């Protein structure tokens, strides 16, 4: 292992620790979280997949350029020491969530997650398994379930599509997803309960649509699927209950993103301590040196998108005197236009976080508008990541199982169109409800 990988892993862990300490008012170094994460990203830059590296690099350069233009052309005040802090809350949450792999046998045990079944029931089980476990375990769930299915035979197209859609649709409602972290940061006054009431049924509709469509397009008779067991559901349900307990009772002053950031690593450590301090130290060290550097692509993308958002918002404020907004009012029509624009940008190869961040920088949300914006952003993320050829899920499937991200895009176009129609209806329903 290169020394820079080890150093980058330690820096990423240091960024997480600083973020957690900040929740209790302890600041080791002002803006130190951003410094640590950006330095780790620079150390790992050459190892980031080329497409992601070019995309993240372009975002960072554009964002920095916009800040320079804002400062030297418009005279806008720019707090340069803080420019590395964009999206650090989200990145810290992603790093914290990664520690879930240290709980129990999830880090590599050969214990089966469930008995594979075939046919429509198996495909529905794959979607549901990835969806439910993925609400907390995120992208790692795709590999857990995908690798298990791949033990019998190379993954087929229906299996890959079920993995893709099961995870991407969780963005519609899961409080543990990066999408929710971004949205809660951009619109902190959103009403999560209303987003959940609309997003969860829409996610279930995605599962029904996936099962119906795949059973019509493919012969699923011999296609192996995943069957959930109660034991598989125990950990996600327990973690969700813990987060809600902290959010409503123990630490109500903290948002869900902050709670997840410190709670999941704490639970991971607590689950390993009974085996002894030496074992716990070994697992944390292994995680720091291997898993954390492997997150380089997503860390780079989120940090760069944060820099772009800061640069764009600063330039818009400087050029317009903080008075110009994309929409004077953010209602159903504006939400639909924004949703379609972000999905189309995802098809063109941009990650939905870019569209969501840019949109947020050009809005002045008031009253109930943050909730409508939040759902619009989550829906565009769910649809955009499923169909976007360069999304994290499709790039991961390509790297792990060899299917082209552009082929996944073509296979998902029909699904994306139908789900988009449902999203438009849900936006109108939510707008009327608000």
CSV table of C-alpha atoms in Angstrom, one decimal:
chain,number,residue,atom,x,y,z
A,1,UNK,CA,0.0,0.0,0.0
A,2,UNK,CA,1.5,3.4,-1.0
A,3,UNK,CA,2.3,5.7,1.9
A,4,UNK,CA,0.1,8.4,0.5
A,5,UNK,CA,-2.9,6.1,0.7
A,6,UNK,CA,-2.3,5.5,4.4
A,7,UNK,CA,-1.8,9.1,5.0
A,8,UNK,CA,-4.9,10.0,3.1
A,9,UNK,CA,-6.9,7.5,5.1
A,10,UNK,CA,-5.7,9.0,8.4
A,11,UNK,CA,-6.6,12.5,7.1
A,12,UNK,CA,-10.1,11.4,6.2
A,13,UNK,CA,-10.5,9.9,9.7
A,14,UNK,CA,-9.1,13.1,11.2
A,15,UNK,CA,-11.7,15.1,9.3
A,16,UNK,CA,-14.5,12.9,10.7
A,17,UNK,CA,-13.2,13.2,14.2
A,18,UNK,CA,-13.0,17.0,14.0
A,19,UNK,CA,-16.5,17.1,12.7
A,20,UNK,CA,-17.8,15.0,15.6
A,21,UNK,CA,-15.9,17.1,18.1
A,22,UNK,CA,-17.4,20.2,16.6
A,23,UNK,CA,-20.9,19.0,17.6
A,24,UNK,CA,-19.9,19.4,21.2
A,25,UNK,CA,-18.3,22.8,20.6
A,26,UNK,CA,-14.7,21.5,20.5
A,27,UNK,CA,-12.8,23.0,17.5
A,28,UNK,CA,-9.3,21.7,17.1
A,29,UNK,CA,-8.6,23.9,14.0
A,30,UNK,CA,-11.0,26.3,12.4
A,31,UNK,CA,-12.2,24.8,9.1
A,32,UNK,CA,-9.9,21.9,9.8
A,33,UNK,CA,-12.5,19.4,8.5
A,34,UNK,CA,-12.3,20.8,5.0
A,35,UNK,CA,-8.5,21.1,5.1
A,36,UNK,CA,-8.1,17.4,6.1
A,37,UNK,CA,-10.5,16.1,3.5
A,38,UNK,CA,-9.1,18.3,0.7
A,39,UNK,CA,-5.6,17.3,1.5
A,40,UNK,CA,-6.6,13.6,1.5
A,41,UNK,CA,-8.3,14.1,-1.9
A,42,UNK,CA,-5.1,15.7,-3.4
A,43,UNK,CA,-3.0,12.8,-2.1
A,44,UNK,CA,-5.4,10.3,-3.8
A,45,UNK,CA,-6.1,12.4,-6.9
A,46,UNK,CA,-4.1,10.3,-9.4
A,47,UNK,CA,-6.0,7.1,-8.2
A,48,UNK,CA,-9.5,8.6,-8.8
A,49,UNK,CA,-11.2,7.1,-11.9
A,50,UNK,CA,-10.4,9.3,-14.9
A,51,UNK,CA,-13.9,10.4,-15.7
A,52,UNK,CA,-14.6,11.3,-12.1
A,53,UNK,CA,-11.3,13.0,-11.8
A,54,UNK,CA,-12.0,15.2,-14.8
A,55,UNK,CA,-15.5,16.0,-13.6
A,56,UNK,CA,-14.4,16.8,-10.1
A,57,UNK,CA,-11.4,18.8,-11.4
A,58,UNK,CA,-13.6,20.8,-13.7
A,59,UNK,CA,-16.1,21.6,-10.9
A,60,UNK,CA,-13.3,22.7,-8.5
A,61,UNK,CA,-11.6,24.9,-11.2
A,62,UNK,CA,-14.9,26.5,-12.2
A,63,UNK,CA,-15.8,27.1,-8.6
A,64,UNK,CA,-12.5,28.7,-7.8
A,65,UNK,CA,-12.6,30.7,-11.0
A,66,UNK,CA,-16.0,32.1,-10.1
A,67,UNK,CA,-14.7,33.1,-6.6
A,68,UNK,CA,-11.8,34.9,-8.2
A,69,UNK,CA,-14.1,36.8,-10.6
A,70,UNK,CA,-16.4,37.7,-7.8
A,71,UNK,CA,-13.5,39.1,-5.7
A,72,UNK,CA,-11.5,40.9,-8.4
A,73,UNK,CA,-14.2,42.0,-10.8
A,74,UNK,CA,-17.1,42.7,-8.5
A,75,UNK,CA,-15.2,43.4,-5.3
A,76,UNK,CA,-17.3,40.8,-3.4
A,77,UNK,CA,-15.9,39.7,0.0
A,78,UNK,CA,-14.5,36.2,-0.1
A,79,UNK,CA,-13.5,34.4,3.1
A,80,UNK,CA,-10.7,32.3,1.5
A,81,UNK,CA,-9.9,30.2,4.5
A,82,UNK,CA,-13.5,28.8,4.4
A,83,UNK,CA,-13.7,27.9,0.7
A,84,UNK,CA,-12.7,24.3,1.5
A,85,UNK,CA,-15.7,23.8,3.8
A,86,UNK,CA,-18.4,23.2,1.1
A,87,UNK,CA,-20.3,19.9,1.6
A,88,UNK,CA,-17.9,18.8,4.4
A,89,UNK,CA,-21.0,18.0,6.5
A,90,UNK,CA,-22.1,15.5,3.8
A,91,UNK,CA,-18.7,14.0,3.3
A,92,UNK,CA,-18.3,13.5,7.0
A,93,UNK,CA,-21.6,11.7,7.1
A,94,UNK,CA,-20.5,9.5,4.2
A,95,UNK,CA,-17.3,8.6,6.1
A,96,UNK,CA,-19.3,8.0,9.2
A,97,UNK,CA,-21.7,5.7,7.4
A,98,UNK,CA,-18.8,3.7,6.0
A,99,UNK,CA,-18.1,2.4,9.5
A,100,UNK,CA,-21.3,0.4,9.4
A,101,UNK,CA,-19.2,-2.2,7.6
A,102,UNK,CA,-17.5,-2.9,11.0
A,103,UNK,CA,-20.7,-4.0,12.7
A,104,UNK,CA,-21.2,-7.7,13.1
A,105,UNK,CA,-20.3,-9.8,10.1
A,106,UNK,CA,-20.9,-7.2,7.4
A,107,UNK,CA,-17.3,-6.5,6.7
A,108,UNK,CA,-16.6,-9.7,4.9
A,109,UNK,CA,-18.1,-12.7,6.6
A,110,UNK,CA,-19.1,-15.5,4.4
A,111,UNK,CA,-22.4,-15.9,6.3
A,112,UNK,CA,-25.1,-15.7,3.7
A,113,UNK,CA,-27.5,-12.8,3.7
A,114,UNK,CA,-30.4,-14.9,2.6
A,115,UNK,CA,-31.3,-17.8,0.3
A,116,UNK,CA,-31.5,-16.8,-3.4
A,117,UNK,CA,-34.8,-17.5,-5.1
A,118,UNK,CA,-35.7,-17.2,-8.8
A,119,UNK,CA,-38.4,-15.7,-11.0
A,120,UNK,CA,-40.4,-12.6,-10.3
A,121,UNK,CA,-40.3,-13.1,-6.6
A,122,UNK,CA,-36.5,-13.3,-6.7
A,123,UNK,CA,-36.2,-10.1,-8.7
A,124,UNK,CA,-38.6,-8.3,-6.3
A,125,UNK,CA,-36.5,-9.6,-3.4
A,126,UNK,CA,-33.4,-8.2,-5.0
A,127,UNK,CA,-34.9,-4.8,-5.4
A,128,UNK,CA,-36.4,-4.8,-1.8
A,129,UNK,CA,-33.2,-6.1,-0.3
A,130,UNK,CA,-31.0,-3.5,-1.8
A,131,UNK,CA,-33.6,-0.8,-1.1
A,132,UNK,CA,-34.1,-1.6,2.6
A,133,UNK,CA,-30.5,-2.4,3.5
A,134,UNK,CA,-29.3,0.4,1.2
A,135,UNK,CA,-31.2,3.0,3.1
A,136,UNK,CA,-28.5,2.8,5.7
A,137,UNK,CA,-25.6,0.9,4.1
A,138,UNK,CA,-25.7,2.9,0.9
A,139,UNK,CA,-23.6,1.7,-2.1
A,140,UNK,CA,-22.0,-1.1,-0.1
A,141,UNK,CA,-25.3,-3.0,-0.2
A,142,UNK,CA,-25.1,-3.3,-3.9
A,143,UNK,CA,-21.8,-5.1,-3.6
A,144,UNK,CA,-22.9,-7.2,-0.6
A,145,UNK,CA,-26.0,-8.5,-2.5
A,146,UNK,CA,-24.5,-8.4,-6.0
A,147,UNK,CA,-21.4,-10.4,-5.0
A,148,UNK,CA,-23.6,-13.0,-3.3
A,149,UNK,CA,-25.7,-13.4,-6.4
A,150,UNK,CA,-22.6,-13.5,-8.6
A,151,UNK,CA,-21.3,-16.6,-6.7
A,152,UNK,CA,-23.8,-18.7,-8.7
A,153,UNK,CA,-23.2,-17.2,-12.1
A,154,UNK,CA,-22.2,-13.8,-13.7
A,155,UNK,CA,-24.9,-11.2,-13.0
A,156,UNK,CA,-27.5,-10.9,-15.7
A,157,UNK,CA,-29.1,-7.7,-17.0
A,158,UNK,CA,-32.3,-8.1,-14.8
A,159,UNK,CA,-30.2,-8.5,-11.7
A,160,UNK,CA,-28.1,-5.5,-12.5
A,161,UNK,CA,-31.2,-3.3,-13.2
A,162,UNK,CA,-32.8,-4.5,-9.9
A,163,UNK,CA,-29.6,-3.5,-8.0
A,164,UNK,CA,-29.5,-0.2,-9.7
A,165,UNK,CA,-33.1,0.8,-9.1
A,166,UNK,CA,-33.3,-0.6,-5.6
A,167,UNK,CA,-30.5,1.6,-4.4
A,168,UNK,CA,-31.3,4.8,-6.5
A,169,UNK,CA,-34.9,4.8,-5.4
A,170,UNK,CA,-33.9,4.9,-1.7
A,171,UNK,CA,-32.8,8.5,-2.3
A,172,UNK,CA,-36.5,9.4,-2.4
A,173,UNK,CA,-36.9,9.0,1.4
A,174,UNK,CA,-33.9,7.6,3.3
A,175,UNK,CA,-32.5,10.0,6.0
A,176,UNK,CA,-29.2,8.1,5.7
A,177,UNK,CA,-28.6,8.8,2.1
A,178,UNK,CA,-26.1,11.4,0.8
A,179,UNK,CA,-29.0,13.0,-1.1
A,180,UNK,CA,-30.8,13.7,2.1
A,181,UNK,CA,-27.7,15.1,3.7
A,182,UNK,CA,-27.2,17.5,0.8
A,183,UNK,CA,-30.9,18.5,0.8
A,184,UNK,CA,-31.0,19.0,4.6
A,185,UNK,CA,-27.9,21.2,4.3
A,186,UNK,CA,-29.3,23.3,1.5
A,187,UNK,CA,-32.9,23.5,2.9
A,188,UNK,CA,-32.6,23.0,6.7
A,189,UNK,CA,-36.2,24.1,7.3
A,190,UNK,CA,-37.7,21.4,5.2
A,191,UNK,CA,-40.4,19.2,6.7
A,192,UNK,CA,-39.0,15.6,6.5
A,193,UNK,CA,-42.3,14.0,7.6
A,194,UNK,CA,-44.1,15.4,4.4
A,195,UNK,CA,-41.2,14.4,2.2
A,196,UNK,CA,-41.4,10.9,3.7
A,197,UNK,CA,-45.1,10.7,3.2
A,198,UNK,CA,-44.7,11.4,-0.5
A,199,UNK,CA,-41.3,9.8,-1.2
A,200,UNK,CA,-41.8,6.4,0.4
A,201,UNK,CA,-45.0,5.5,-1.6
A,202,UNK,CA,-43.2,6.7,-4.7
A,203,UNK,CA,-40.2,4.4,-3.9
A,204,UNK,CA,-42.6,1.5,-3.5
A,205,UNK,CA,-44.1,2.3,-6.8
A,206,UNK,CA,-40.6,2.2,-8.3
A,207,UNK,CA,-40.2,-1.3,-6.9
A,208,UNK,CA,-43.5,-2.4,-8.4
A,209,UNK,CA,-42.7,-0.8,-11.7
A,210,UNK,CA,-39.3,-2.6,-11.8
A,211,UNK,CA,-40.7,-6.0,-11.0
A,212,UNK,CA,-43.5,-5.6,-13.6
A,213,UNK,CA,-41.3,-4.2,-16.3
A,214,UNK,CA,-38.4,-6.7,-15.9
A,215,UNK,CA,-40.9,-9.7,-15.9
A,216,UNK,CA,-42.2,-8.5,-19.2
A,217,UNK,CA,-38.9,-7.7,-20.9
A,218,UNK,CA,-36.9,-10.7,-19.7
A,219,UNK,CA,-37.5,-14.4,-18.9
A,220,UNK,CA,-36.9,-14.4,-15.1
A,221,UNK,CA,-37.5,-18.2,-14.7
A,222,UNK,CA,-33.8,-18.9,-14.0
A,223,UNK,CA,-32.8,-15.5,-12.8
A,224,UNK,CA,-31.6,-15.8,-9.2
A,225,UNK,CA,-32.8,-13.2,-6.7
A,226,UNK,CA,-32.3,-12.2,-3.1
A,227,UNK,CA,-34.6,-13.2,-0.3
A,228,UNK,CA,-34.7,-11.1,2.9
A,229,UNK,CA,-34.7,-12.7,6.3
A,230,UNK,CA,-35.8,-11.1,9.5
A,231,UNK,CA,-32.2,-11.2,10.7
A,232,UNK,CA,-31.1,-9.1,7.7
A,233,UNK,CA,-33.6,-6.4,8.6
A,234,UNK,CA,-32.7,-6.3,12.3
A,235,UNK,CA,-29.7,-4.0,12.0
A,236,UNK,CA,-31.2,-1.4,9.6
A,237,UNK,CA,-34.4,-1.1,11.7
A,238,UNK,CA,-32.4,-0.8,14.9
A,239,UNK,CA,-30.1,1.9,13.4
A,240,UNK,CA,-33.1,3.9,12.2
A,241,UNK,CA,-34.7,3.6,15.6
A,242,UNK,CA,-31.5,4.9,17.3
A,243,UNK,CA,-31.3,7.8,14.9
A,244,UNK,CA,-34.9,8.8,15.7
A,245,UNK,CA,-34.3,8.4,19.4
A,246,UNK,CA,-31.4,10.8,19.3
A,247,UNK,CA,-33.2,13.2,17.0
A,248,UNK,CA,-36.4,13.5,19.0
A,249,UNK,CA,-35.2,12.8,22.6
A,250,UNK,CA,-31.5,12.8,23.4
A,251,UNK,CA,-30.0,15.4,21.0
A,252,UNK,CA,-32.9,17.3,19.5
A,253,UNK,CA,-30.5,20.3,18.8
A,254,UNK,CA,-28.7,18.2,16.2
A,255,UNK,CA,-29.9,17.5,12.7
A,256,UNK,CA,-30.2,14.0,11.4
A,257,UNK,CA,-27.0,14.4,9.3
A,258,UNK,CA,-25.0,15.2,12.4
A,259,UNK,CA,-26.5,12.4,14.4
A,260,UNK,CA,-25.7,9.8,11.7
A,261,UNK,CA,-22.2,11.2,11.5
A,262,UNK,CA,-21.3,10.3,15.1
A,263,UNK,CA,-23.8,7.6,15.9
A,264,UNK,CA,-22.8,5.0,13.2
A,265,UNK,CA,-19.1,5.0,14.1
A,266,UNK,CA,-20.0,4.9,17.8
A,267,UNK,CA,-22.2,1.8,17.3
A,268,UNK,CA,-19.5,0.2,15.1
A,269,UNK,CA,-16.9,0.7,17.9
A,270,UNK,CA,-19.3,-0.5,20.6
A,271,UNK,CA,-20.0,-3.7,18.6
A,272,UNK,CA,-16.3,-4.5,18.4
A,273,UNK,CA,-15.2,-3.6,21.9
A,274,UNK,CA,-16.5,-6.9,23.5
A,275,UNK,CA,-13.8,-8.7,21.4
A,276,UNK,CA,-11.1,-6.6,23.0
A,277,UNK,CA,-9.3,-3.3,22.4
A,278,UNK,CA,-6.7,-5.0,20.2
A,279,UNK,CA,-9.3,-6.4,17.9
A,280,UNK,CA,-11.2,-3.1,17.8
A,281,UNK,CA,-8.0,-1.2,17.0
A,282,UNK,CA,-7.1,-3.7,14.2
A,283,UNK,CA,-10.5,-3.3,12.5
A,284,UNK,CA,-10.5,0.5,12.8
A,285,UNK,CA,-6.9,0.6,11.4
A,286,UNK,CA,-7.8,-1.7,8.5
A,287,UNK,CA,-10.9,0.4,7.7
A,288,UNK,CA,-8.8,3.6,7.8
A,289,UNK,CA,-6.1,2.3,5.6
A,290,UNK,CA,-8.3,0.5,3.0
A,291,UNK,CA,-11.9,1.5,3.0
A,292,UNK,CA,-11.5,5.3,3.6
A,293,UNK,CA,-9.0,5.8,0.7
A,294,UNK,CA,-11.4,3.8,-1.5
A,295,UNK,CA,-14.0,6.6,-1.1
A,296,UNK,CA,-11.8,9.0,-3.0
A,297,UNK,CA,-14.1,9.4,-6.0
A,298,UNK,CA,-17.2,10.3,-4.1
A,299,UNK,CA,-15.3,12.5,-1.6
A,300,UNK,CA,-13.7,14.4,-4.5
A,301,UNK,CA,-17.0,14.9,-6.3
A,302,UNK,CA,-18.9,16.2,-3.2
A,303,UNK,CA,-16.1,18.5,-2.2
A,304,UNK,CA,-15.7,19.9,-5.7
A,305,UNK,CA,-19.5,20.4,-6.0
A,306,UNK,CA,-19.4,22.3,-2.7
A,307,UNK,CA,-16.7,24.6,-4.1
A,308,UNK,CA,-18.8,25.1,-7.3
A,309,UNK,CA,-21.9,26.0,-5.3
A,310,UNK,CA,-20.0,28.5,-3.2
A,311,UNK,CA,-18.4,30.1,-6.3
A,312,UNK,CA,-21.7,30.3,-8.2
A,313,UNK,CA,-23.7,31.6,-5.3
A,314,UNK,CA,-21.0,34.2,-4.5
A,315,UNK,CA,-20.9,35.4,-8.2
A,316,UNK,CA,-24.7,35.6,-8.5
A,317,UNK,CA,-24.9,37.6,-5.3
A,318,UNK,CA,-22.1,39.9,-6.4
A,319,UNK,CA,-23.4,40.4,-9.9
A,320,UNK,CA,-27.0,41.0,-9.0
A,321,UNK,CA,-26.7,42.7,-5.6
A,322,UNK,CA,-28.2,39.6,-3.9
A,323,UNK,CA,-31.5,40.4,-5.6
A,324,UNK,CA,-31.6,38.2,-8.7
A,325,UNK,CA,-33.3,34.8,-8.3
A,326,UNK,CA,-34.0,32.1,-10.9
A,327,UNK,CA,-37.7,32.0,-9.8
A,328,UNK,CA,-39.5,34.6,-7.9
A,329,UNK,CA,-41.7,31.8,-6.4
A,330,UNK,CA,-40.9,28.1,-6.2
A,331,UNK,CA,-44.2,26.3,-6.9
A,332,UNK,CA,-45.2,23.2,-8.7
A,333,UNK,CA,-44.4,24.5,-12.2
A,334,UNK,CA,-40.9,25.7,-11.2
A,335,UNK,CA,-40.3,22.4,-9.4
A,336,UNK,CA,-41.2,20.3,-12.4
A,337,UNK,CA,-38.9,22.4,-14.7
A,338,UNK,CA,-36.1,22.1,-12.2
A,339,UNK,CA,-36.6,18.3,-11.8
A,340,UNK,CA,-36.5,17.7,-15.6
A,341,UNK,CA,-33.5,20.0,-16.0
A,342,UNK,CA,-31.5,18.1,-13.3
A,343,UNK,CA,-32.5,14.7,-14.8
A,344,UNK,CA,-31.4,15.8,-18.3
A,345,UNK,CA,-28.1,17.0,-16.9
A,346,UNK,CA,-27.6,13.6,-15.3
A,347,UNK,CA,-28.2,11.9,-18.6
A,348,UNK,CA,-25.6,14.2,-20.1
A,349,UNK,CA,-23.1,12.9,-17.5
A,350,UNK,CA,-23.4,15.4,-14.6
A,351,UNK,CA,-24.0,14.0,-11.1
A,352,UNK,CA,-27.4,15.2,-9.7
A,353,UNK,CA,-25.6,16.9,-6.8
A,354,UNK,CA,-24.3,19.5,-9.3
A,355,UNK,CA,-27.8,20.4,-10.6
A,356,UNK,CA,-29.3,20.4,-7.1
A,357,UNK,CA,-26.5,22.6,-5.7
A,358,UNK,CA,-26.6,25.0,-8.6
A,359,UNK,CA,-30.4,25.3,-8.3
A,360,UNK,CA,-30.2,26.0,-4.6
A,361,UNK,CA,-27.7,28.7,-5.1
A,362,UNK,CA,-30.2,30.6,-7.4
A,363,UNK,CA,-33.3,30.3,-5.1
A,364,UNK,CA,-34.5,32.2,-2.2
A,365,UNK,CA,-36.8,29.7,-0.5
A,366,UNK,CA,-39.4,30.9,1.9
A,367,UNK,CA,-42.4,29.5,3.8
A,368,UNK,CA,-43.2,26.0,2.6
A,369,UNK,CA,-40.9,26.2,-0.4
A,370,UNK,CA,-38.0,24.4,1.2
A,371,UNK,CA,-40.0,21.2,1.5
A,372,UNK,CA,-41.1,21.3,-2.1
A,373,UNK,CA,-37.5,22.0,-3.1
A,374,UNK,CA,-36.3,19.1,-1.0
A,375,UNK,CA,-38.6,16.6,-2.6
A,376,UNK,CA,-37.8,17.9,-6.1
A,377,UNK,CA,-34.1,17.5,-5.3
A,378,UNK,CA,-34.5,14.0,-3.9
A,379,UNK,CA,-36.6,12.9,-6.8
A,380,UNK,CA,-34.2,14.2,-9.4
A,381,UNK,CA,-31.4,12.5,-7.5
A,382,UNK,CA,-33.3,9.2,-7.5
A,383,UNK,CA,-34.2,9.3,-11.2
A,384,UNK,CA,-30.9,10.9,-12.3
A,385,UNK,CA,-28.6,8.4,-10.6
A,386,UNK,CA,-30.5,5.4,-12.0
A,387,UNK,CA,-30.2,6.7,-15.6
A,388,UNK,CA,-27.1,8.8,-15.5
A,389,UNK,CA,-24.2,6.9,-17.2
A,390,UNK,CA,-21.6,8.5,-14.9
A,391,UNK,CA,-23.6,8.3,-11.6
A,392,UNK,CA,-21.9,6.6,-8.7
A,393,UNK,CA,-24.1,3.5,-8.9
A,394,UNK,CA,-23.6,3.0,-12.6
A,395,UNK,CA,-19.9,3.6,-12.4
A,396,UNK,CA,-19.7,1.1,-9.5
A,397,UNK,CA,-21.6,-1.6,-11.5
A,398,UNK,CA,-19.4,-1.0,-14.4
A,399,UNK,CA,-16.2,-1.3,-12.4
A,400,UNK,CA,-17.4,-4.3,-10.4
A,401,UNK,CA,-19.5,-6.3,-12.9
A,402,UNK,CA,-18.4,-5.0,-16.3
A,403,UNK,CA,-21.6,-3.5,-17.6
A,404,UNK,CA,-21.2,-0.1,-19.4
A,405,UNK,CA,-22.8,2.9,-17.7
A,406,UNK,CA,-24.1,4.0,-21.1
A,407,UNK,CA,-25.8,0.6,-21.6
A,408,UNK,CA,-27.4,1.0,-18.1
A,409,UNK,CA,-28.6,4.4,-19.2
A,410,UNK,CA,-30.3,2.9,-22.3
A,411,UNK,CA,-31.8,0.1,-20.4
A,412,UNK,CA,-33.2,2.5,-17.8
A,413,UNK,CA,-34.7,5.1,-20.1
A,414,UNK,CA,-38.2,3.7,-20.1
A,415,UNK,CA,-38.1,3.2,-16.4
A,416,UNK,CA,-36.9,6.8,-15.9
A,417,UNK,CA,-39.7,8.2,-18.2
A,418,UNK,CA,-42.5,6.4,-16.2
A,419,UNK,CA,-41.0,7.3,-12.9
A,420,UNK,CA,-40.6,10.9,-14.0
A,421,UNK,CA,-44.3,11.0,-14.8
A,422,UNK,CA,-45.1,9.8,-11.3
A,423,UNK,CA,-42.7,12.4,-9.8
A,424,UNK,CA,-44.5,15.2,-11.7
A,425,UNK,CA,-47.8,14.0,-10.2
A,426,UNK,CA,-46.2,13.7,-6.7
A,427,UNK,CA,-44.8,17.3,-7.0
A,428,UNK,CA,-48.3,18.6,-7.8
A,429,UNK,CA,-49.8,16.7,-4.9
A,430,UNK,CA,-47.2,17.9,-2.5
A,431,UNK,CA,-47.6,21.5,-3.7
A,432,UNK,CA,-51.3,21.3,-3.1
A,433,UNK,CA,-50.7,19.7,0.3
A,434,UNK,CA,-48.4,22.5,1.3
